[in-house]
mmCIF file of C-alpha atoms in Angstrom:
data_model
loop_
_atom_site.group_PDB
_atom_site.id
_atom_site.type_symbol
_atom_site.label_atom_id
_atom_site.label_comp_id
_atom_site.label_asym_id
_atom_site.label_seq_id
_atom_site.Cartn_x
_atom_site.Cartn_y
_atom_site.Cartn_z
ATOM 1 C CA UNK A 23 0.000 0.000 0.000
ATOM 2 C CA UNK A 24 0.722 3.085 0.376
ATOM 3 C CA UNK A 25 4.122 5.034 0.535
ATOM 4 C CA UNK A 26 6.639 2.556 1.815
ATOM 5 C CA UNK A 27 10.401 2.691 2.082
ATOM 6 C CA UNK A 28 12.428 0.080 3.927
ATOM 7 C CA UNK A 29 15.396 1.215 5.974
ATOM 8 C CA UNK A 30 15.718 -2.078 7.803
ATOM 9 C CA UNK A 31 16.344 -0.171 11.040
ATOM 10 C CA UNK A 32 14.839 -0.745 14.446
ATOM 11 C CA UNK A 33 14.337 2.006 16.978
ATOM 12 C CA UNK A 34 12.800 1.817 20.438
ATOM 13 C CA UNK A 35 11.175 4.899 21.858
ATOM 14 C CA UNK A 36 10.079 5.353 25.434
ATOM 15 C CA UNK A 37 8.611 8.253 27.299
ATOM 16 C CA UNK A 38 10.503 10.591 29.564
ATOM 17 C CA UNK A 39 11.285 9.069 32.934
ATOM 18 C CA UNK A 40 11.345 5.475 31.692
ATOM 19 C CA UNK A 41 8.569 2.916 31.599
ATOM 20 C CA UNK A 42 9.215 1.739 35.163
ATOM 21 C CA UNK A 43 7.568 4.838 36.619
ATOM 22 C CA UNK A 44 4.205 4.183 34.986
ATOM 23 C CA UNK A 45 1.358 1.976 36.125
ATOM 24 C CA UNK A 46 1.064 0.526 32.604
ATOM 25 C CA UNK A 47 3.498 0.411 29.687
ATOM 26 C CA UNK A 48 1.938 -0.172 26.293
ATOM 27 C CA UNK A 49 4.044 -1.990 23.714
ATOM 28 C CA UNK A 50 3.508 -0.728 20.163
ATOM 29 C CA UNK A 51 5.071 -2.048 16.960
ATOM 30 C CA UNK A 52 4.905 0.208 13.890
ATOM 31 C CA UNK A 53 6.082 0.322 10.291
ATOM 32 C CA UNK A 54 8.583 2.811 8.921
ATOM 33 C CA UNK A 55 7.246 4.953 6.067
ATOM 34 C CA UNK A 56 10.408 6.995 5.628
ATOM 35 C CA UNK A 57 12.912 6.781 2.820
ATOM 36 C CA UNK A 58 15.842 8.298 4.721
ATOM 37 C CA UNK A 59 17.086 8.826 8.255
ATOM 38 C CA UNK A 60 15.631 12.334 8.091
ATOM 39 C CA UNK A 61 12.019 11.161 7.821
ATOM 40 C CA UNK A 62 12.124 7.855 9.684
ATOM 41 C CA UNK A 63 8.721 7.252 11.292
ATOM 42 C CA UNK A 64 10.285 6.988 14.747
ATOM 43 C CA UNK A 65 10.314 10.815 14.839
ATOM 44 C CA UNK A 66 6.549 10.951 14.420
ATOM 45 C CA UNK A 67 5.973 8.372 17.130
ATOM 46 C CA UNK A 68 8.409 10.072 19.523
ATOM 47 C CA UNK A 69 6.499 13.329 19.285
ATOM 48 C CA UNK A 70 3.124 11.646 19.581
ATOM 49 C CA UNK A 71 4.168 9.549 22.600
ATOM 50 C CA UNK A 72 5.580 12.618 24.353
ATOM 51 C CA UNK A 73 2.272 14.443 23.989
ATOM 52 C CA UNK A 74 0.219 11.427 25.027
ATOM 53 C CA UNK A 75 2.245 10.667 28.142
ATOM 54 C CA UNK A 76 2.097 14.300 29.248
ATOM 55 C CA UNK A 77 -1.694 14.216 29.184
ATOM 56 C CA UNK A 78 -2.128 10.636 30.456
ATOM 57 C CA UNK A 79 -0.095 10.131 33.631
ATOM 58 C CA UNK A 80 0.332 6.489 34.563
ATOM 59 C CA UNK A 81 0.512 5.243 30.966
ATOM 60 C CA UNK A 82 3.852 4.891 29.185
ATOM 61 C CA UNK A 83 4.329 3.795 25.585
ATOM 62 C CA UNK A 84 7.302 1.926 24.116
ATOM 63 C CA UNK A 85 7.354 1.965 20.306
ATOM 64 C CA UNK A 86 9.459 -0.307 18.119
ATOM 65 C CA UNK A 87 9.727 0.800 14.486
ATOM 66 C CA UNK A 88 10.656 -1.704 11.759
ATOM 67 C CA UNK A 89 10.984 -1.494 8.003
ATOM 68 C CA UNK A 90 7.981 -2.608 5.968
ATOM 69 C CA UNK A 91 9.841 -5.668 4.764
ATOM 70 C CA UNK A 92 10.200 -6.843 8.386
ATOM 71 C CA UNK A 93 7.308 -5.494 10.424
ATOM 72 C CA UNK A 94 4.568 -8.009 9.561
ATOM 73 C CA UNK A 95 6.929 -10.920 10.190
ATOM 74 C CA UNK A 96 8.112 -9.392 13.486
ATOM 75 C CA UNK A 97 4.562 -9.124 14.781
ATOM 76 C CA UNK A 98 3.715 -12.642 13.590
ATOM 77 C CA UNK A 99 6.760 -13.993 15.457
ATOM 78 C CA UNK A 100 5.805 -12.098 18.616
ATOM 79 C CA UNK A 101 2.272 -13.459 18.511
ATOM 80 C CA UNK A 102 3.514 -17.002 17.870
ATOM 81 C CA UNK A 103 5.790 -16.777 20.927
ATOM 82 C CA UNK A 104 2.951 -15.531 23.132
ATOM 83 C CA UNK A 105 4.489 -12.060 23.298
ATOM 84 C CA UNK A 106 1.985 -10.033 21.288
ATOM 85 C CA UNK A 107 2.309 -6.251 21.513
ATOM 86 C CA UNK A 108 -0.594 -4.204 22.809
ATOM 87 C CA UNK A 109 -0.823 -2.345 19.495
ATOM 88 C CA UNK A 110 0.479 -3.172 16.034
ATOM 89 C CA UNK A 111 0.502 -0.885 13.002
ATOM 90 C CA UNK A 112 1.019 -3.264 10.080
ATOM 91 C CA UNK A 113 -0.383 -4.344 6.726
ATOM 92 C CA UNK A 114 -3.095 -6.883 7.657
ATOM 93 C CA UNK A 115 -5.332 -7.796 10.556
ATOM 94 C CA UNK A 116 -7.782 -10.501 9.439
ATOM 95 C CA UNK A 117 -5.812 -13.582 10.548
ATOM 96 C CA UNK A 118 -5.435 -12.200 14.069
ATOM 97 C CA UNK A 119 -9.106 -11.233 14.213
ATOM 98 C CA UNK A 120 -10.231 -14.685 13.071
ATOM 99 C CA UNK A 121 -8.007 -16.255 15.728
ATOM 100 C CA UNK A 122 -9.717 -14.184 18.442
ATOM 101 C CA UNK A 123 -6.561 -12.257 19.337
ATOM 102 C CA UNK A 124 -7.805 -8.714 18.731
ATOM 103 C CA UNK A 125 -10.112 -6.342 20.552
ATOM 104 C CA UNK A 126 -13.120 -5.139 18.604
ATOM 105 C CA UNK A 127 -12.998 -1.478 17.683
ATOM 106 C CA UNK A 128 -15.944 -0.747 19.967
ATOM 107 C CA UNK A 129 -14.115 -2.358 22.897
ATOM 108 C CA UNK A 130 -11.278 0.162 22.615
ATOM 109 C CA UNK A 131 -12.440 3.403 21.029
ATOM 110 C CA UNK A 132 -14.753 6.139 22.172
ATOM 111 C CA UNK A 133 -17.921 6.430 20.111
ATOM 112 C CA UNK A 134 -16.828 9.706 18.428
ATOM 113 C CA UNK A 135 -13.492 8.197 17.374
ATOM 114 C CA UNK A 136 -15.015 5.062 15.891
ATOM 115 C CA UNK A 137 -17.776 7.010 14.137
ATOM 116 C CA UNK A 138 -15.219 9.355 12.544
ATOM 117 C CA UNK A 139 -13.601 6.773 10.239
ATOM 118 C CA UNK A 140 -14.525 7.093 6.583
ATOM 119 C CA UNK A 141 -17.271 4.471 6.092
ATOM 120 C CA UNK A 142 -15.559 2.545 3.286
ATOM 121 C CA UNK A 143 -12.442 2.254 5.412
ATOM 122 C CA UNK A 144 -14.371 1.096 8.465
ATOM 123 C CA UNK A 145 -16.029 -1.555 6.305
ATOM 124 C CA UNK A 146 -12.646 -2.638 4.932
ATOM 125 C CA UNK A 147 -11.451 -3.098 8.524
ATOM 126 C CA UNK A 148 -14.261 -5.513 9.359
ATOM 127 C CA UNK A 149 -14.501 -9.292 9.598
ATOM 128 C CA UNK A 150 -18.035 -10.687 9.550
ATOM 129 C CA UNK A 151 -19.348 -7.116 9.879
ATOM 130 C CA UNK A 152 -17.366 -6.443 13.050
ATOM 131 C CA UNK A 153 -14.535 -3.915 12.926
ATOM 132 C CA UNK A 154 -11.158 -5.076 14.232
ATOM 133 C CA UNK A 155 -8.771 -3.271 11.899
ATOM 134 C CA UNK A 156 -8.508 0.475 12.370
ATOM 135 C CA UNK A 157 -7.399 2.285 9.205
ATOM 136 C CA UNK A 158 -4.156 4.098 9.965
ATOM 137 C CA UNK A 159 -3.438 5.857 6.700
ATOM 138 C CA UNK A 160 -4.768 5.605 3.158
ATOM 139 C CA UNK A 161 -4.037 6.364 -0.469
ATOM 140 C CA UNK A 162 -6.015 6.434 -3.680
ATOM 141 C CA UNK A 163 -5.040 6.175 -7.331
ATOM 142 C CA UNK A 164 -5.654 8.426 -10.314
ATOM 143 C CA UNK A 165 -4.530 8.306 -13.924
ATOM 144 C CA UNK A 166 -1.459 10.528 -14.290
ATOM 145 C CA UNK A 167 -0.434 12.056 -17.588
ATOM 146 C CA UNK A 168 2.533 14.155 -18.668
ATOM 147 C CA UNK A 169 0.995 17.570 -19.315
ATOM 148 C CA UNK A 170 3.890 18.692 -21.506
ATOM 149 C CA UNK A 171 3.494 15.707 -23.842
ATOM 150 C CA UNK A 172 -0.261 16.201 -24.051
ATOM 151 C CA UNK A 173 0.025 19.924 -24.727
ATOM 152 C CA UNK A 174 2.647 19.418 -27.426
ATOM 153 C CA UNK A 175 0.430 16.827 -29.122
ATOM 154 C CA UNK A 176 -2.751 18.903 -28.764
ATOM 155 C CA UNK A 177 -4.418 16.223 -26.616
ATOM 156 C CA UNK A 178 -7.059 16.654 -23.930
ATOM 157 C CA UNK A 179 -7.023 14.655 -20.713
ATOM 158 C CA UNK A 180 -8.477 11.178 -21.388
ATOM 159 C CA UNK A 181 -11.968 10.328 -20.157
ATOM 160 C CA UNK A 182 -12.630 6.945 -21.782
ATOM 161 C CA UNK A 183 -10.730 3.816 -22.760
ATOM 162 C CA UNK A 184 -10.934 4.904 -26.390
ATOM 163 C CA UNK A 185 -9.274 8.183 -25.401
ATOM 164 C CA UNK A 186 -6.449 6.249 -23.754
ATOM 165 C CA UNK A 187 -5.947 4.123 -26.863
ATOM 166 C CA UNK A 188 -6.041 7.085 -29.235
ATOM 167 C CA UNK A 189 -3.808 9.266 -27.069
ATOM 168 C CA UNK A 190 -1.310 6.435 -26.620
ATOM 169 C CA UNK A 191 -1.124 6.009 -30.398
ATOM 170 C CA UNK A 192 -0.345 9.716 -30.852
ATOM 171 C CA UNK A 193 2.285 9.660 -28.101
ATOM 172 C CA UNK A 194 3.868 6.578 -29.649
ATOM 173 C CA UNK A 195 4.135 8.344 -33.005
ATOM 174 C CA UNK A 196 5.830 11.263 -31.250
ATOM 175 C CA UNK A 197 8.482 8.967 -29.761
ATOM 176 C CA UNK A 198 7.330 8.688 -26.150
ATOM 177 C CA UNK A 199 9.036 5.609 -24.677
ATOM 178 C CA UNK A 200 6.019 4.406 -22.682
ATOM 179 C CA UNK A 201 2.817 5.894 -24.171
ATOM 180 C CA UNK A 202 0.942 4.082 -21.383
ATOM 181 C CA UNK A 203 2.957 2.273 -18.707
ATOM 182 C CA UNK A 204 1.210 -0.943 -17.615
ATOM 183 C CA UNK A 205 3.221 -2.345 -14.671
ATOM 184 C CA UNK A 206 1.943 -5.877 -14.051
ATOM 185 C CA UNK A 207 5.205 -7.297 -12.766
ATOM 186 C CA UNK A 208 5.177 -9.005 -9.359
ATOM 187 C CA UNK A 209 6.007 -5.915 -7.277
ATOM 188 C CA UNK A 210 2.448 -4.569 -6.933
ATOM 189 C CA UNK A 211 0.500 -5.943 -9.850
ATOM 190 C CA UNK A 212 -2.527 -6.631 -7.664
ATOM 191 C CA UNK A 213 -3.068 -2.852 -7.479
ATOM 192 C CA UNK A 214 -2.603 -2.148 -11.177
ATOM 193 C CA UNK A 215 -4.898 -5.028 -12.116
ATOM 194 C CA UNK A 216 -7.601 -3.958 -9.676
ATOM 195 C CA UNK A 217 -7.644 -0.413 -11.046
ATOM 196 C CA UNK A 218 -8.297 -1.620 -14.565
ATOM 197 C CA UNK A 219 -10.874 -4.185 -13.442
ATOM 198 C CA UNK A 220 -12.810 -1.499 -11.555
ATOM 199 C CA UNK A 221 -12.748 0.758 -14.612
ATOM 200 C CA UNK A 222 -14.386 -2.053 -16.586
ATOM 201 C CA UNK A 223 -17.201 -2.545 -14.086
ATOM 202 C CA UNK A 224 -15.654 -5.566 -12.386
ATOM 203 C CA UNK A 225 -13.231 -6.191 -9.540
ATOM 204 C CA UNK A 226 -11.975 -8.983 -7.327
ATOM 205 C CA UNK A 227 -15.176 -9.438 -5.301
ATOM 206 C CA UNK A 228 -18.744 -9.904 -6.512
ATOM 207 C CA UNK A 229 -21.975 -8.607 -5.017
ATOM 208 C CA UNK A 230 -22.304 -11.534 -2.600
ATOM 209 C CA UNK A 231 -18.783 -11.095 -1.208
ATOM 210 C CA UNK A 232 -17.070 -14.002 -2.986
ATOM 211 C CA UNK A 233 -14.193 -13.828 -5.443
ATOM 212 C CA UNK A 234 -15.209 -13.348 -9.077
ATOM 213 C CA UNK A 235 -11.814 -12.824 -10.656
ATOM 214 C CA UNK A 236 -12.699 -14.493 -13.971
ATOM 215 C CA UNK A 237 -16.028 -12.688 -14.357
ATOM 216 C CA UNK A 238 -17.238 -11.698 -17.816
ATOM 217 C CA UNK A 239 -16.462 -8.029 -17.054
ATOM 218 C CA UNK A 240 -12.914 -8.793 -15.932
ATOM 219 C CA UNK A 241 -12.133 -10.938 -18.971
ATOM 220 C CA UNK A 242 -13.497 -8.216 -21.270
ATOM 221 C CA UNK A 243 -11.300 -5.609 -19.571
ATOM 222 C CA UNK A 244 -8.110 -7.594 -20.031
ATOM 223 C CA UNK A 245 -9.063 -8.574 -23.571
ATOM 224 C CA UNK A 246 -9.450 -4.875 -24.372
ATOM 225 C CA UNK A 247 -6.072 -4.027 -22.873
ATOM 226 C CA UNK A 248 -4.389 -6.807 -24.817
ATOM 227 C CA UNK A 249 -6.019 -6.002 -28.155
ATOM 228 C CA UNK A 250 -5.953 -2.218 -28.025
ATOM 229 C CA UNK A 251 -2.754 -1.434 -26.132
ATOM 230 C CA UNK A 252 -0.384 -4.360 -25.611
ATOM 231 C CA UNK A 253 -0.672 -5.986 -29.057
ATOM 232 C CA UNK A 254 -0.353 -2.557 -30.710
ATOM 233 C CA UNK A 255 2.925 -1.838 -28.914
ATOM 234 C CA UNK A 256 1.556 1.120 -26.957
ATOM 235 C CA UNK A 257 2.783 0.060 -23.498
ATOM 236 C CA UNK A 258 6.500 0.584 -24.024
ATOM 237 C CA UNK A 259 9.568 -1.612 -24.530
ATOM 238 C CA UNK A 260 9.068 -3.798 -21.424
ATOM 239 C CA UNK A 261 6.304 -6.425 -21.374
ATOM 240 C CA UNK A 262 3.652 -5.679 -18.723
ATOM 241 C CA UNK A 263 4.470 -8.873 -16.820
ATOM 242 C CA UNK A 264 8.123 -7.797 -16.579
ATOM 243 C CA UNK A 265 7.528 -4.165 -15.599
ATOM 244 C CA UNK A 266 7.426 -3.456 -11.870
ATOM 245 C CA UNK A 267 5.647 -0.421 -10.475
ATOM 246 C CA UNK A 268 8.851 1.141 -9.113
ATOM 247 C CA UNK A 269 10.510 1.100 -12.542
ATOM 248 C CA UNK A 270 7.399 2.544 -14.173
ATOM 249 C CA UNK A 271 7.218 5.330 -11.586
ATOM 250 C CA UNK A 272 10.913 6.099 -12.057
ATOM 251 C CA UNK A 273 10.419 6.316 -15.821
ATOM 252 C CA UNK A 274 7.529 8.746 -15.295
ATOM 253 C CA UNK A 275 9.640 11.041 -13.126
ATOM 254 C CA UNK A 276 12.305 11.021 -15.883
ATOM 255 C CA UNK A 277 9.827 12.121 -18.544
ATOM 256 C CA UNK A 278 9.656 8.761 -20.346
ATOM 257 C CA UNK A 279 5.963 7.964 -19.741
ATOM 258 C CA UNK A 280 2.846 9.516 -21.229
ATOM 259 C CA UNK A 281 0.234 7.964 -18.907
ATOM 260 C CA UNK A 282 0.132 5.630 -15.915
ATOM 261 C CA UNK A 283 -1.812 5.050 -12.703
ATOM 262 C CA UNK A 284 -0.252 6.867 -9.752
ATOM 263 C CA UNK A 285 -0.605 7.957 -6.132
ATOM 264 C CA UNK A 286 0.190 11.186 -4.195
ATOM 265 C CA UNK A 287 3.819 10.345 -3.495
ATOM 266 C CA UNK A 288 4.518 9.927 -7.213
ATOM 267 C CA UNK A 289 2.934 13.314 -7.864
ATOM 268 C CA UNK A 290 5.354 14.965 -5.459
ATOM 269 C CA UNK A 291 8.401 13.111 -6.797
ATOM 270 C CA UNK A 292 7.577 13.881 -10.436
ATOM 271 C CA UNK A 293 7.070 17.585 -9.808
ATOM 272 C CA UNK A 294 10.346 17.779 -7.858
ATOM 273 C CA UNK A 295 12.057 16.580 -11.050
ATOM 274 C CA UNK A 296 10.288 19.052 -13.281
ATOM 275 C CA UNK A 297 7.556 16.817 -14.715
ATOM 276 C CA UNK A 298 4.238 18.655 -14.941
ATOM 277 C CA UNK A 299 1.575 16.172 -13.840
ATOM 278 C CA UNK A 300 -2.048 16.029 -14.930
ATOM 279 C CA UNK A 301 -4.425 13.822 -12.924
ATOM 280 C CA UNK A 302 -7.880 12.490 -13.755
ATOM 281 C CA UNK A 303 -10.076 9.657 -12.490
ATOM 282 C CA UNK A 304 -9.210 6.436 -14.298
ATOM 283 C CA UNK A 305 -11.117 6.488 -17.591
ATOM 284 C CA UNK A 306 -13.752 3.811 -18.070
ATOM 285 C CA UNK A 307 -15.583 2.324 -21.018
ATOM 286 C CA UNK A 308 -17.991 5.242 -21.472
ATOM 287 C CA UNK A 309 -16.537 7.890 -19.146
ATOM 288 C CA UNK A 310 -14.543 8.434 -15.951
ATOM 289 C CA UNK A 311 -14.697 5.619 -13.410
ATOM 290 C CA UNK A 312 -16.880 6.648 -10.470
ATOM 291 C CA UNK A 313 -14.917 4.704 -7.846
ATOM 292 C CA UNK A 314 -11.166 4.680 -7.398
ATOM 293 C CA UNK A 315 -8.957 1.985 -5.949
ATOM 294 C CA UNK A 316 -7.943 2.696 -2.367
ATOM 295 C CA UNK A 317 -5.163 1.256 -0.247
ATOM 296 C CA UNK A 318 -5.000 1.334 3.539
ATOM 297 C CA UNK A 319 -2.644 0.216 6.276
ATOM 298 C CA UNK A 320 -3.980 -0.910 9.618
ATOM 299 C CA UNK A 321 -3.541 -0.544 13.348
ATOM 300 C CA UNK A 322 -5.030 -2.974 15.878
ATOM 301 C CA UNK A 323 -5.167 -3.797 19.568
ATOM 302 C CA UNK A 324 -4.144 -7.238 20.853
ATOM 303 C CA UNK A 325 -5.891 -8.786 23.855
ATOM 304 C CA UNK A 326 -3.006 -10.771 25.298
ATOM 305 C CA UNK A 327 -1.610 -8.241 27.759
ATOM 306 C CA UNK A 328 -5.048 -7.114 28.892
ATOM 307 C CA UNK A 329 -4.546 -3.361 28.469
ATOM 308 C CA UNK A 330 -7.847 -2.666 26.761
ATOM 309 C CA UNK A 331 -8.646 0.633 28.496
ATOM 310 C CA UNK A 332 -5.142 2.071 28.142
ATOM 311 C CA UNK A 333 -4.938 0.954 24.517
ATOM 312 C CA UNK A 334 -8.232 2.714 23.821
ATOM 313 C CA UNK A 335 -7.006 5.945 25.385
ATOM 314 C CA UNK A 336 -3.882 5.885 23.241
ATOM 315 C CA UNK A 337 -5.831 5.161 20.051
ATOM 316 C CA UNK A 338 -8.339 7.932 20.790
ATOM 317 C CA UNK A 339 -5.369 10.287 21.100
ATOM 318 C CA UNK A 340 -3.728 8.925 17.945
ATOM 319 C CA UNK A 341 -6.844 9.623 15.860
ATOM 320 C CA UNK A 342 -7.206 13.285 16.785
ATOM 321 C CA UNK A 343 -7.112 15.501 13.700
ATOM 322 C CA UNK A 344 -3.663 16.961 14.375
ATOM 323 C CA UNK A 345 -1.986 13.578 14.724
ATOM 324 C CA UNK A 346 -3.769 12.110 11.709
ATOM 325 C CA UNK A 347 -2.916 15.102 9.500
ATOM 326 C CA UNK A 348 0.695 15.311 10.706
ATOM 327 C CA UNK A 349 1.404 11.747 9.604
ATOM 328 C CA UNK A 350 -0.456 12.014 6.294
ATOM 329 C CA UNK A 351 1.317 15.277 5.501
ATOM 330 C CA UNK A 352 4.776 13.901 6.283
ATOM 331 C CA UNK A 353 4.420 10.999 3.844
ATOM 332 C CA UNK A 354 2.099 12.442 1.165
ATOM 333 C CA UNK A 355 -0.714 10.112 2.158
ATOM 334 C CA UNK A 356 -4.380 10.608 2.999
ATOM 335 C CA UNK A 357 -6.152 10.822 6.355
ATOM 336 C CA UNK A 358 -8.633 8.118 7.314
ATOM 337 C CA UNK A 359 -11.181 10.164 9.260
ATOM 338 C CA UNK A 360 -14.011 12.425 8.125
ATOM 339 C CA UNK A 361 -12.891 15.423 10.163
ATOM 340 C CA UNK A 362 -9.209 15.247 9.165
ATOM 341 C CA UNK A 363 -10.161 14.799 5.506
ATOM 342 C CA UNK A 364 -12.452 17.829 5.662
ATOM 343 C CA UNK A 365 -9.717 19.883 7.329
ATOM 344 C CA UNK A 366 -7.196 19.009 4.617
ATOM 345 C CA UNK A 367 -9.682 19.673 1.821
ATOM 346 C CA UNK A 368 -10.383 23.182 3.108
ATOM 347 C CA UNK A 369 -6.710 24.060 3.680
ATOM 348 C CA UNK A 370 -5.022 25.694 0.635
ATOM 349 C CA UNK A 371 -1.743 24.038 1.647
ATOM 350 C CA UNK A 372 -3.169 20.680 0.596
ATOM 351 C CA UNK A 373 -4.702 21.777 -2.709
ATOM 352 C CA UNK A 374 -2.568 19.285 -4.724
ATOM 353 C CA UNK A 375 -4.174 16.423 -2.769
ATOM 354 C CA UNK A 376 -7.797 17.464 -3.301
ATOM 355 C CA UNK A 377 -8.440 15.120 -6.225
ATOM 356 C CA UNK A 378 -7.140 12.202 -4.168
ATOM 357 C CA UNK A 379 -9.162 13.269 -1.135
ATOM 358 C CA UNK A 380 -12.282 13.537 -3.294
ATOM 359 C CA UNK A 381 -11.740 9.997 -4.596
ATOM 360 C CA UNK A 382 -11.209 8.385 -1.189
ATOM 361 C CA UNK A 383 -14.825 8.175 0.123
ATOM 362 C CA UNK A 384 -15.928 6.131 -2.921
ATOM 363 C CA UNK A 385 -12.805 4.010 -3.205
ATOM 364 C CA UNK A 386 -12.785 0.231 -3.336
ATOM 365 C CA UNK A 387 -10.253 -1.592 -1.161
ATOM 366 C CA UNK A 388 -8.590 -4.970 -1.261
ATOM 367 C CA UNK A 389 -10.711 -7.632 0.479
ATOM 368 C CA UNK A 390 -8.390 -7.608 3.497
ATOM 369 C CA UNK A 391 -11.166 -8.804 5.794
ATOM 370 C CA UNK A 392 -10.892 -12.241 4.162
ATOM 371 C CA UNK A 393 -8.127 -14.417 5.580
ATOM 372 C CA UNK A 394 -7.841 -15.974 2.113
ATOM 373 C CA UNK A 395 -6.723 -12.645 0.631
ATOM 374 C CA UNK A 396 -3.037 -13.223 1.395
ATOM 375 C CA UNK A 397 -3.008 -16.369 -0.782
ATOM 376 C CA UNK A 398 -5.105 -14.774 -3.517
ATOM 377 C CA UNK A 399 -2.898 -11.701 -3.518
ATOM 378 C CA UNK A 400 0.189 -13.849 -4.078
ATOM 379 C CA UNK A 401 -1.502 -15.713 -6.944
ATOM 380 C CA UNK A 402 -2.399 -12.418 -8.620
ATOM 381 C CA UNK A 403 1.142 -11.061 -8.292
ATOM 382 C CA UNK A 404 2.620 -14.296 -9.591
ATOM 383 C CA UNK A 405 0.269 -14.818 -12.545
ATOM 384 C CA UNK A 406 -1.544 -11.686 -13.696
ATOM 385 C CA UNK A 407 1.246 -10.411 -15.947
ATOM 386 C CA UNK A 408 1.039 -13.624 -17.963
ATOM 387 C CA UNK A 409 -2.347 -12.511 -19.314
ATOM 388 C CA UNK A 410 -0.492 -10.620 -22.043
ATOM 389 C CA UNK A 411 2.197 -13.187 -22.792
ATOM 390 C CA UNK A 412 2.305 -14.399 -26.435
ATOM 391 C CA UNK A 413 1.093 -17.941 -25.727
ATOM 392 C CA UNK A 414 -1.467 -17.055 -23.056
ATOM 393 C CA UNK A 415 -4.913 -15.450 -22.975
ATOM 394 C CA UNK A 416 -6.530 -13.209 -20.363
ATOM 395 C CA UNK A 417 -9.359 -15.700 -19.940
ATOM 396 C CA UNK A 418 -7.054 -18.616 -19.108
ATOM 397 C CA UNK A 419 -4.860 -16.597 -16.731
ATOM 398 C CA UNK A 420 -7.803 -15.050 -14.886
ATOM 399 C CA UNK A 421 -9.335 -18.538 -14.731
ATOM 400 C CA UNK A 422 -6.229 -19.922 -13.039
ATOM 401 C CA UNK A 423 -6.206 -17.130 -10.459
ATOM 402 C CA UNK A 424 -9.937 -17.620 -9.883
ATOM 403 C CA UNK A 425 -9.339 -21.314 -9.229
ATOM 404 C CA UNK A 426 -6.674 -20.433 -6.654
ATOM 405 C CA UNK A 427 -9.058 -17.919 -5.086
ATOM 406 C CA UNK A 428 -11.880 -20.446 -4.764
ATOM 407 C CA UNK A 429 -9.534 -22.955 -3.125
ATOM 408 C CA UNK A 430 -8.271 -20.311 -0.695
ATOM 409 C CA UNK A 431 -11.810 -19.173 0.129
ATOM 410 C CA UNK A 432 -12.952 -22.733 0.826
ATOM 411 C CA UNK A 433 -10.042 -23.123 3.250
ATOM 412 C CA UNK A 434 -11.012 -20.027 5.278
#
């Protein structure tokens, strides 16, 4: 999800005076969103803990910060050893909820705090209609385009799939390396695929909550991409299944890409390097897609150490507008609460994020409330790029992933 950079560093933060002086010490494990020592997430947590401890005598907080490549495994190991933290800010919650290891949201949070989450995010944090995962930070996706290329070619921002095809053909004729970058390599292909499936009226989950990865709509979407973009050589010199998101983003910031799906961090990086970025909702068959793809990371409270009340007080403090906005602002991400979102939308400082903020309430999220999602996610990343390989077809590849998804769902 979301803006992630692995430093592989661990830092432990504790409040002034040491944890021994408090009646309760909460143990919190969190992910590092920074991409350098200067913006390591431990600085955010240090400031937040200092403020919390000053206003909540008797509660201390020790925070361990790990890189994204390590944090989920660290928490899993702690839980396996019977040493679960009180609070974990990681990428997934459903397995722990299913195993009965987490507090429900309503067991920890005040009513105003729980009611303040954006509804789609609260739903995404639920298992069997009960919320266990608290959204920590979010991001949405829009179609980015190089405004200089479009202006030079006399093109308007695309609104439909046909616009994308026609614009890509013009950009190709003008020598743009990647008229449309289509990164379906294993790095984060589940996101790229989901964006296109949503734009075609499909998605990973059907109306009854089961996987429908090889639905008629999804097959039609990938058939269109293959016929109109891939087979016509409009996606650049690297096959979609070999192109990772990071390489596509880097090419965009170097002025080598006409169009691609992007998030707020890419917008900032591109503009720092002099690329003028246009952003529109992902075009659909007949017009702009009404819902965007959203990504969220999660924070949760574990039962093992029995600190339900103290955990709730800390989380209520964490989700105040200032703390939510401070973190989102530091890492070019989006807030997860109604009030913080409204505050950012009305603040001129955050004008560049308004299109992303506007897309968030109607965004669709990965089905993270299903414990089968981890297996399905891996199957998508491993296989989806093959849909455009010379000896494969979208229907057969989506069918294989759908078979894996059904097997994983039956094992839930």
